[in-house]
PDB file of C-alpha atoms in Angstrom:
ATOM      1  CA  UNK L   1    -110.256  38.351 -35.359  1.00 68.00           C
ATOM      2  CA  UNK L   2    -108.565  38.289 -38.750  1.00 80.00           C
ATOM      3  CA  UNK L   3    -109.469  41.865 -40.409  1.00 91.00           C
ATOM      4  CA  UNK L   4    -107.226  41.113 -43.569  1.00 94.00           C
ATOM      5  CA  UNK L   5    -107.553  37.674 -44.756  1.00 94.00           C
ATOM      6  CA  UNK L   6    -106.815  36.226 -48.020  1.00 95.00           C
ATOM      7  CA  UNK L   7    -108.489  32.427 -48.065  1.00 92.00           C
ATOM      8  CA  UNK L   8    -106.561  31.229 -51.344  1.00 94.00           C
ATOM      9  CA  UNK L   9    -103.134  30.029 -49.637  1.00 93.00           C
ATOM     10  CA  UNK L  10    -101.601  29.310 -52.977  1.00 96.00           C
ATOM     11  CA  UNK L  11    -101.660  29.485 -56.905  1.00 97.00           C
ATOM     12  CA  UNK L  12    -100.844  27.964 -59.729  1.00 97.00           C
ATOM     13  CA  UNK L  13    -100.269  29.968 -62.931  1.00 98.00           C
ATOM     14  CA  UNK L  14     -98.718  29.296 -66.086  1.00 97.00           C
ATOM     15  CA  UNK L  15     -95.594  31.640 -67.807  1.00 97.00           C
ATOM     16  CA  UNK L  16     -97.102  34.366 -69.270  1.00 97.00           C
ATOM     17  CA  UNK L  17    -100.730  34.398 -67.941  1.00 97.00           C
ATOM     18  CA  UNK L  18    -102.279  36.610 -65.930  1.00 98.00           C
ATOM     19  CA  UNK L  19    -101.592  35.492 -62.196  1.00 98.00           C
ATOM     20  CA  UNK L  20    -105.020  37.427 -59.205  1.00 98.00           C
ATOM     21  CA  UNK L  21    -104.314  37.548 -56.041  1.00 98.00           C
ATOM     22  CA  UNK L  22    -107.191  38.241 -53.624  1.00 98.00           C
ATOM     23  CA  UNK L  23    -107.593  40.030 -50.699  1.00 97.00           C
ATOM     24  CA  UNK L  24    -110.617  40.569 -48.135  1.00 97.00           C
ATOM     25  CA  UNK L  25    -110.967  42.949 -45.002  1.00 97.00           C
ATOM     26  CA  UNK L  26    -113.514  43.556 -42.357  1.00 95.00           C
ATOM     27  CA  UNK L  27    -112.384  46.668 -40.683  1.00 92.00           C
ATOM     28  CA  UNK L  28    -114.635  49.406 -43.026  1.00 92.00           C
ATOM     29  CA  UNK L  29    -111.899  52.229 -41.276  1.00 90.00           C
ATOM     30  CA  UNK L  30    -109.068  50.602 -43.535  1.00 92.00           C
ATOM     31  CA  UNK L  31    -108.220  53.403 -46.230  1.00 90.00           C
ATOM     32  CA  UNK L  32    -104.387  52.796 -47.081  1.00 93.00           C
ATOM     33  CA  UNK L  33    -103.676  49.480 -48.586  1.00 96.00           C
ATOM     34  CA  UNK L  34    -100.431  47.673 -49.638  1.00 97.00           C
ATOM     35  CA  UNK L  35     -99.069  44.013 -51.539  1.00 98.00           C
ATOM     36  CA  UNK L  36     -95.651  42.544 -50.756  1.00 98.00           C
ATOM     37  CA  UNK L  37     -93.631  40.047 -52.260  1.00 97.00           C
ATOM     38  CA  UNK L  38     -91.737  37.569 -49.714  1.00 95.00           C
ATOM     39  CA  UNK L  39     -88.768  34.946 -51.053  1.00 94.00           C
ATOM     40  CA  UNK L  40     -88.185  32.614 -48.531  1.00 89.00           C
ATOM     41  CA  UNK L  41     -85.806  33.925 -45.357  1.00 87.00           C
ATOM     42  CA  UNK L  42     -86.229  37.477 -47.017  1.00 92.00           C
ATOM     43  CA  UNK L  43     -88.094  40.201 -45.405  1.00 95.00           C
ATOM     44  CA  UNK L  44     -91.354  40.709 -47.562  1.00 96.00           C
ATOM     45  CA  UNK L  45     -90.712  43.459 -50.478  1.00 97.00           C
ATOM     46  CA  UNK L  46     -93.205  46.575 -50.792  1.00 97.00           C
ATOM     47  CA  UNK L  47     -94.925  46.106 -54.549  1.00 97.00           C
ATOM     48  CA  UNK L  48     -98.010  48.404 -55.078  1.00 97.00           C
ATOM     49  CA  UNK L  49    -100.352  50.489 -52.754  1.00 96.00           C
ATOM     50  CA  UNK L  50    -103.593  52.136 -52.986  1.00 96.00           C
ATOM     51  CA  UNK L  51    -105.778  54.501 -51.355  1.00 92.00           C
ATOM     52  CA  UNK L  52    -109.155  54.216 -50.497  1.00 91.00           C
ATOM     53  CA  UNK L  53    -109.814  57.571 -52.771  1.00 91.00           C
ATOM     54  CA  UNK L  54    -108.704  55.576 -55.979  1.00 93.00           C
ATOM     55  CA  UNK L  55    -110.097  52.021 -57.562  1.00 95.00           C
ATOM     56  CA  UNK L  56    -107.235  50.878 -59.490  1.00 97.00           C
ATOM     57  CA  UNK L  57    -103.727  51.552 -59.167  1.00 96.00           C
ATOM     58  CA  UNK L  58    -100.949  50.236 -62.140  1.00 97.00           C
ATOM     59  CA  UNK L  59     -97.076  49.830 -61.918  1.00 96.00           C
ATOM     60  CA  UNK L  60     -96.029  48.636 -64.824  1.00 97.00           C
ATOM     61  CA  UNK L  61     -97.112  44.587 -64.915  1.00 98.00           C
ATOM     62  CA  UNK L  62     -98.684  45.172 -61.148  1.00 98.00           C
ATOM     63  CA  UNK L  63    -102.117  46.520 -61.150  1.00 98.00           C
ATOM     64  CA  UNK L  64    -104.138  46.473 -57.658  1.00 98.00           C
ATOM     65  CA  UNK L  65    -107.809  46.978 -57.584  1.00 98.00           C
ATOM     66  CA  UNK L  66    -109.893  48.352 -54.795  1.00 97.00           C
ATOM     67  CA  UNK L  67    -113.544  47.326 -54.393  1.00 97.00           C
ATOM     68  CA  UNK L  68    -114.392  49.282 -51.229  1.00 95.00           C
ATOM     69  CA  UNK L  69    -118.270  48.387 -51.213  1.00 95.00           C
ATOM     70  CA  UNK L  70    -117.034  44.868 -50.975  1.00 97.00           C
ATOM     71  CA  UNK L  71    -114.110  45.286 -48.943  1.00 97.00           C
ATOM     72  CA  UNK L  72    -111.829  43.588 -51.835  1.00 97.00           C
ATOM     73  CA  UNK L  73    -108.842  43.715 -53.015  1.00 97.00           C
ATOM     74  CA  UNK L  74    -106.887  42.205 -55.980  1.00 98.00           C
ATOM     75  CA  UNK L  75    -103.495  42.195 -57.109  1.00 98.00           C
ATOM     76  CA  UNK L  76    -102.919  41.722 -61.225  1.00 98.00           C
ATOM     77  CA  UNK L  77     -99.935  40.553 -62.147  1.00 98.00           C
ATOM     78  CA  UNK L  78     -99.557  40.123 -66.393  1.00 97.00           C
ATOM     79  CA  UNK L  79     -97.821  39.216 -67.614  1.00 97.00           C
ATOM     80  CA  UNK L  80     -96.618  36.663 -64.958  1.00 98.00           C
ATOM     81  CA  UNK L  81     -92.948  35.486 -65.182  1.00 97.00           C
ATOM     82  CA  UNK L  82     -91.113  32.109 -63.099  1.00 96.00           C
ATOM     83  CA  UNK L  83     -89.796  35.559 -60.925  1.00 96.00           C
ATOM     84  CA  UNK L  84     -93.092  35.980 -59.392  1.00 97.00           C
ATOM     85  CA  UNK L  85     -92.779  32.869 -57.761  1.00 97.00           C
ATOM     86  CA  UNK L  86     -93.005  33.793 -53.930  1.00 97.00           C
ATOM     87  CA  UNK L  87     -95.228  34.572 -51.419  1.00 96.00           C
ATOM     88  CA  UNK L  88     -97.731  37.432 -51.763  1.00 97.00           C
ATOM     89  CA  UNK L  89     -98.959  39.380 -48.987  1.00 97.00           C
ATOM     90  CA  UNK L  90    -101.995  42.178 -48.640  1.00 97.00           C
ATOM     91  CA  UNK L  91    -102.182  44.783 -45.715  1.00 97.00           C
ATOM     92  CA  UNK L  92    -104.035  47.408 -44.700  1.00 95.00           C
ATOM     93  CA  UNK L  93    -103.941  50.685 -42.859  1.00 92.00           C
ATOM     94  CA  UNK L  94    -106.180  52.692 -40.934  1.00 85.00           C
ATOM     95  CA  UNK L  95    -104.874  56.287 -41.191  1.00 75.00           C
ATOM     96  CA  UNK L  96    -106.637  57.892 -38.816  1.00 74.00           C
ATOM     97  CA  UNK L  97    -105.288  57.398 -35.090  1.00 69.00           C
ATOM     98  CA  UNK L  98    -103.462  54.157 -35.772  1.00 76.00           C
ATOM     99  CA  UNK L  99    -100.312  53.301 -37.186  1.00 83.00           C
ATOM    100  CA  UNK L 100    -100.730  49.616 -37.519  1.00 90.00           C
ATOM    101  CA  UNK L 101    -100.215  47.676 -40.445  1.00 93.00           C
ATOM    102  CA  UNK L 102    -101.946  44.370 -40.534  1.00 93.00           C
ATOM    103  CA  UNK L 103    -101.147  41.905 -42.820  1.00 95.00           C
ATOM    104  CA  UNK L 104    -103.086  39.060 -43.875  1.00 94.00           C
ATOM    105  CA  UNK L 105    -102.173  35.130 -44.095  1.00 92.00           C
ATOM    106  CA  UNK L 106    -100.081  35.121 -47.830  1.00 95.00           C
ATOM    107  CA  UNK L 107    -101.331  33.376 -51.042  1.00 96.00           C
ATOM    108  CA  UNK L 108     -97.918  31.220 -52.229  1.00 96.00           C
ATOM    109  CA  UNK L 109     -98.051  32.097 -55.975  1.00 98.00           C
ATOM    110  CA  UNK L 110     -96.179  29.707 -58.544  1.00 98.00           C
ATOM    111  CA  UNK L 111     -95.730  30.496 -62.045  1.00 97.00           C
ATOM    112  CA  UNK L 112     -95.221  27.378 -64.146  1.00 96.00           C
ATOM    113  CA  UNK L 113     -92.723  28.153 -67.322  1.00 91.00           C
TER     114      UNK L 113
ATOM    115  CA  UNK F   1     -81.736  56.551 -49.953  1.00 82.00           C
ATOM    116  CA  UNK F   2     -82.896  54.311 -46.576  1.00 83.00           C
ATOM    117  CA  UNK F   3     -81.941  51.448 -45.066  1.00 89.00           C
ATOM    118  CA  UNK F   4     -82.539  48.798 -42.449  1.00 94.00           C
ATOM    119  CA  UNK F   5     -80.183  46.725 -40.817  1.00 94.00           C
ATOM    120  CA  UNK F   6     -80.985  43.755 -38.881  1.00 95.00           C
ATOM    121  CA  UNK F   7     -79.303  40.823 -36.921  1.00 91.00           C
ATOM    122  CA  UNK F   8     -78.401  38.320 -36.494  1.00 92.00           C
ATOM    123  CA  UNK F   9     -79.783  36.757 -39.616  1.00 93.00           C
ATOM    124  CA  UNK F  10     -80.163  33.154 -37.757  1.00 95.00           C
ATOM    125  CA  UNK F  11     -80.191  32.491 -34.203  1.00 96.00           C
ATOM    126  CA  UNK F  12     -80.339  29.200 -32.304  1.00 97.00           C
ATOM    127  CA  UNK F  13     -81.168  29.525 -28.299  1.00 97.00           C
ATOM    128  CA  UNK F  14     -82.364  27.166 -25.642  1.00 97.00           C
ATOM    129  CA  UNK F  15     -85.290  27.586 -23.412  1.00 97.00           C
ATOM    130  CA  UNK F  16     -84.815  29.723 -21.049  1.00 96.00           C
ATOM    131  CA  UNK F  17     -82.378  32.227 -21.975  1.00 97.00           C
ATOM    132  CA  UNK F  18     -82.260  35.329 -22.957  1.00 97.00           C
ATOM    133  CA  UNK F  19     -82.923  37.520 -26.420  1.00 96.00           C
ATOM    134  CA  UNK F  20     -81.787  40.370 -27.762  1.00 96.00           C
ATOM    135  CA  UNK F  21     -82.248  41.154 -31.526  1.00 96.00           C
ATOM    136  CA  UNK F  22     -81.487  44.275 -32.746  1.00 95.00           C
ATOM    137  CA  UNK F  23     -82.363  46.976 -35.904  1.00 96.00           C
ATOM    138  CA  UNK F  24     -81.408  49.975 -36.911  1.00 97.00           C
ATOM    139  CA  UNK F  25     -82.655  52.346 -39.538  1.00 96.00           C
ATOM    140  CA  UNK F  26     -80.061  55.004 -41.504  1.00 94.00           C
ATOM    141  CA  UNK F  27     -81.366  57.708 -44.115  1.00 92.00           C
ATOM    142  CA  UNK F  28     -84.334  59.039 -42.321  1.00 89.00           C
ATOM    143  CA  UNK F  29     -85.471  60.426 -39.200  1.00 87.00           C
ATOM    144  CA  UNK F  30     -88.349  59.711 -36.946  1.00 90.00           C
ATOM    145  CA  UNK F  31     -89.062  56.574 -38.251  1.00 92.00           C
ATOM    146  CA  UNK F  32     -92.371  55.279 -36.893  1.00 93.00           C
ATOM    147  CA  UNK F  33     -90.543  51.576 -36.070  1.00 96.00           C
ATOM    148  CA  UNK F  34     -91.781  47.632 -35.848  1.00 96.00           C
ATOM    149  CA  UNK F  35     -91.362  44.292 -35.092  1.00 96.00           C
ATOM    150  CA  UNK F  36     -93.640  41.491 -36.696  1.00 96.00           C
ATOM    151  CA  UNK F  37     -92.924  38.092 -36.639  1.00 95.00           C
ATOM    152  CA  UNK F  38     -93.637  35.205 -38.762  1.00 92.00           C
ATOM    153  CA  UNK F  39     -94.605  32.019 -37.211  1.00 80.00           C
ATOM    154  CA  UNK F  40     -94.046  28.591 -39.414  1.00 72.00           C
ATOM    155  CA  UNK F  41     -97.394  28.522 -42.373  1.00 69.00           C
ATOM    156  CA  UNK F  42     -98.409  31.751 -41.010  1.00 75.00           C
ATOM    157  CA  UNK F  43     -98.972  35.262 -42.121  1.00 86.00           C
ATOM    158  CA  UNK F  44     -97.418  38.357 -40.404  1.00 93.00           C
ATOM    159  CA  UNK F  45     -98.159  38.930 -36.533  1.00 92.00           C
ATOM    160  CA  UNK F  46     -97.382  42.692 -35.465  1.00 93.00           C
ATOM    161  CA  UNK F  47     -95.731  42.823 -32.165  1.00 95.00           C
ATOM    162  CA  UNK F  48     -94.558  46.043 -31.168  1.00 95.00           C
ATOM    163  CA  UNK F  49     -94.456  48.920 -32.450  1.00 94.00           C
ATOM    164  CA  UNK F  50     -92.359  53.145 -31.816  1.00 94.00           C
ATOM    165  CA  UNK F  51     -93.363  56.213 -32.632  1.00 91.00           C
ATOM    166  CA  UNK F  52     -90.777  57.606 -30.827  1.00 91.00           C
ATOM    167  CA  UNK F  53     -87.623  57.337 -28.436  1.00 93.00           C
ATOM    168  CA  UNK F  54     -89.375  55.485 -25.570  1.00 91.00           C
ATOM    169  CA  UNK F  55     -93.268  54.844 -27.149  1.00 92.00           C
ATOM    170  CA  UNK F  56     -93.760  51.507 -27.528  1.00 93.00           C
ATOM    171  CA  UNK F  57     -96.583  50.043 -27.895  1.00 91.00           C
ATOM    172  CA  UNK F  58     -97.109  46.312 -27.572  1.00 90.00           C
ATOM    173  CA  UNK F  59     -99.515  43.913 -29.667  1.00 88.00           C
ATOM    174  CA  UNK F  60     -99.675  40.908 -28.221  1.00 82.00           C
ATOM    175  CA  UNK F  61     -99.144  39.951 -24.502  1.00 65.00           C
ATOM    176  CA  UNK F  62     -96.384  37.575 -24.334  1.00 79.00           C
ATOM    177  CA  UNK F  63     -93.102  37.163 -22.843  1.00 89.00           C
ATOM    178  CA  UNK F  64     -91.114  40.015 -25.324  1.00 94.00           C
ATOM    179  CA  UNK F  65     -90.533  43.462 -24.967  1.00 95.00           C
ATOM    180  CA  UNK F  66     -89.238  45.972 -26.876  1.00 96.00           C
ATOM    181  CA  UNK F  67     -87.311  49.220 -26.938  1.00 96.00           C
ATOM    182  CA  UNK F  68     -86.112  52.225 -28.108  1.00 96.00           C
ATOM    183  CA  UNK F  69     -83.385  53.871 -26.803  1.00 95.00           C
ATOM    184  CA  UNK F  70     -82.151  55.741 -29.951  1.00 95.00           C
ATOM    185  CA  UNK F  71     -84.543  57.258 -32.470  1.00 94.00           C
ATOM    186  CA  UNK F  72     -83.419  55.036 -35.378  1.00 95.00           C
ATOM    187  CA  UNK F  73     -82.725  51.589 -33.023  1.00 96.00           C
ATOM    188  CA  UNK F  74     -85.603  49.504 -31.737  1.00 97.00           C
ATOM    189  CA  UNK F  75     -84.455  46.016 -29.642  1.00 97.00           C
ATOM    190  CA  UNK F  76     -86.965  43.138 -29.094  1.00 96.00           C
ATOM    191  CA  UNK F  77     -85.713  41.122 -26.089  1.00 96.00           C
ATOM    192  CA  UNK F  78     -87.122  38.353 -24.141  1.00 96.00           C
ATOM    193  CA  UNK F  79     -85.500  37.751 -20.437  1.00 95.00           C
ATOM    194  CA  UNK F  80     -86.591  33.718 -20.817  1.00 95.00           C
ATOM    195  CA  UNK F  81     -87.037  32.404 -23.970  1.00 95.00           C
ATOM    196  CA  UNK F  82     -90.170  29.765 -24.704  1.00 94.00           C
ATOM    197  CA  UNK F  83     -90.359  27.332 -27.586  1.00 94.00           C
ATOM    198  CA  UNK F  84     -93.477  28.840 -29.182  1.00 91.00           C
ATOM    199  CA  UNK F  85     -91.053  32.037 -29.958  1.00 93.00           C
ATOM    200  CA  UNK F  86     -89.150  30.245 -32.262  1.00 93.00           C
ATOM    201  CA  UNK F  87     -90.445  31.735 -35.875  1.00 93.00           C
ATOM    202  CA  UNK F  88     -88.468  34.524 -38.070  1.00 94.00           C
ATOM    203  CA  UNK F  89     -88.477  37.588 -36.869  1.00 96.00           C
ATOM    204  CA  UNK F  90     -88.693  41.130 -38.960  1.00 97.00           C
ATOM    205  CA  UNK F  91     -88.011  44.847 -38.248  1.00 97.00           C
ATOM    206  CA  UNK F  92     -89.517  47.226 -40.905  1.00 97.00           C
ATOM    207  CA  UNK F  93     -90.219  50.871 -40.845  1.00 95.00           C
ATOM    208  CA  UNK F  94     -92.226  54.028 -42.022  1.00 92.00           C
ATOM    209  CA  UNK F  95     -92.070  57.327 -42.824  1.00 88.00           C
ATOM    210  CA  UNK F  96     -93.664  59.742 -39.611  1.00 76.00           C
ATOM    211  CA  UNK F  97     -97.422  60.899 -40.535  1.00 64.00           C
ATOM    212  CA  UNK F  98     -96.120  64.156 -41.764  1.00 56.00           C
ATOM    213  CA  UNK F  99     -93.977  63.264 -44.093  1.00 51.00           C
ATOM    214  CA  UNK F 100     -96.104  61.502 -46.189  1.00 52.00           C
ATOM    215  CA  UNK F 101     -99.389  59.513 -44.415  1.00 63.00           C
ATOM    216  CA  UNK F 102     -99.398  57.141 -46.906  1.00 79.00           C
ATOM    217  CA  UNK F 103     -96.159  55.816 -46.275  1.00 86.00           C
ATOM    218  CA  UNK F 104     -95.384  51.982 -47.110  1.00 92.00           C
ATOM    219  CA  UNK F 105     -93.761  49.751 -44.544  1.00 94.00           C
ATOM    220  CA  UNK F 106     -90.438  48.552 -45.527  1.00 95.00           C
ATOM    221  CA  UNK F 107     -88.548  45.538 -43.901  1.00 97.00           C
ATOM    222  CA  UNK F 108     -85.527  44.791 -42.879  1.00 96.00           C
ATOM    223  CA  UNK F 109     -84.332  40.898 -44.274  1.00 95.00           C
ATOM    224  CA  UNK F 110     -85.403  39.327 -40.797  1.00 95.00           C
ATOM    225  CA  UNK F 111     -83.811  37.061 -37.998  1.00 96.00           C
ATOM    226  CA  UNK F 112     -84.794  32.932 -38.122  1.00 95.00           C
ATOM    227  CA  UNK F 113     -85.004  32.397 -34.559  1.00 95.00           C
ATOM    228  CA  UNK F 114     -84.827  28.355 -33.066  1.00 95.00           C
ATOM    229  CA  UNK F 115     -85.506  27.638 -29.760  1.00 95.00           C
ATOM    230  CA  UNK F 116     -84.370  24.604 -28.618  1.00 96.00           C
TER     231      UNK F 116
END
């Protein structure tokens, strides 16, 4: 049972665009969630969290929005630079009684100069 | 500030031997402590995970095991190694639940492993 998935496996984007990442889960006791960035043979860097008590969460050109009626997720990136280009991961957290992190599948984002 | 060390970075083994990869965490203590591993086109499979010296608590049923013998080192062996293990391998960590709940996980830069 995949409780984090994200069904685009990659994306195109063009230099200076905005690049959205999506992100679904099933598990309505998620409340903590978290993007990373992966570079091939790297271990996946922490970008951006949120928690279930906010919708919208900005770090300079990283914003992550929280939908929690429809269990979504999305990851803003503007405005996106040929850096970007790696592997983007979403997880999720239940805080209560668990400390498991589970990560969904990665969206491979490419940003075209 | 923290850190995580892990090796080796690359590892080649044949079936049937034995694994031992190692981590180790430095500028905190009490680490809640992972492994996850990466299989080839897929996303990240949680194996084991510590919240203490001796807790371990195990993910998925296979042929690893983990430990914790120090409270900042966590070991993921395997006493026989199978093909389907072969896939790159990462320790992270996070902060205990009372010093800050919503802590982020943070990796370590992983271990390719090839069976052979």
């Amino acid at each position: 049972d995949q409780q984090v998935k994200q069904n685009s496996p990659s994306l195109s984007v063009q230099e200076g665009r905005i690049s959205i990442l999506n992100c679904d889960y099933t598990n309505s006791m998620f409340d903590y969630f978290l993007w990373y960035k992966k570079y091939p043979a790297e271990g996946p860097t922490f970008l951006i969290s949120i928690s279930s008590i906010k919708d919208k969460n900005e770090d300079g050109r990283f914003t992550v929005f929280l939908n929690k009626s429809a269990k979504h997720l999305s990851l803003h990136i503007v405005p996106s630079q040929p850096g970007d280009s790696a592997v983007y991961f979403c997880a999720a957290r239940a805080t209560s009684g668990t400390y498991k992190y589970i990560f969904g599948t990665g969206t491979r984002l490419k940003v075209l100069a | 500030s923290q850190t995580i060390h892990q090796w080796p970075a690359t590892l080649v083994q044949p079936v049937g031997s034995p694994l031992s990869l190692e981590c180790t965490v430095e500028g905190t203590s009490n680490p809640n402590l992972y492994w996850y591993r990466q299989a080839a086109g897929r996303g990240l499979q949680l194996l084991f995970y510590s919240v203490g010296i001796g807790q371990i608590s195990s993910e998925v049923p296979q042929n690893l095991s983990a430990s914790r013998p120090q409270d900042r080192q966590f070991i993921l062996s395997s006493k026989k190694l199978l093909l389907s293990d072969s896939g790159f391998y990462l320790c992270a960590w996070s902060a205990r639940r009372d010093r800050g709940w919503n802590s982020p996980l943070h990796f370590g830069n992983g271990t390719r492993l090839t069976v052979t």
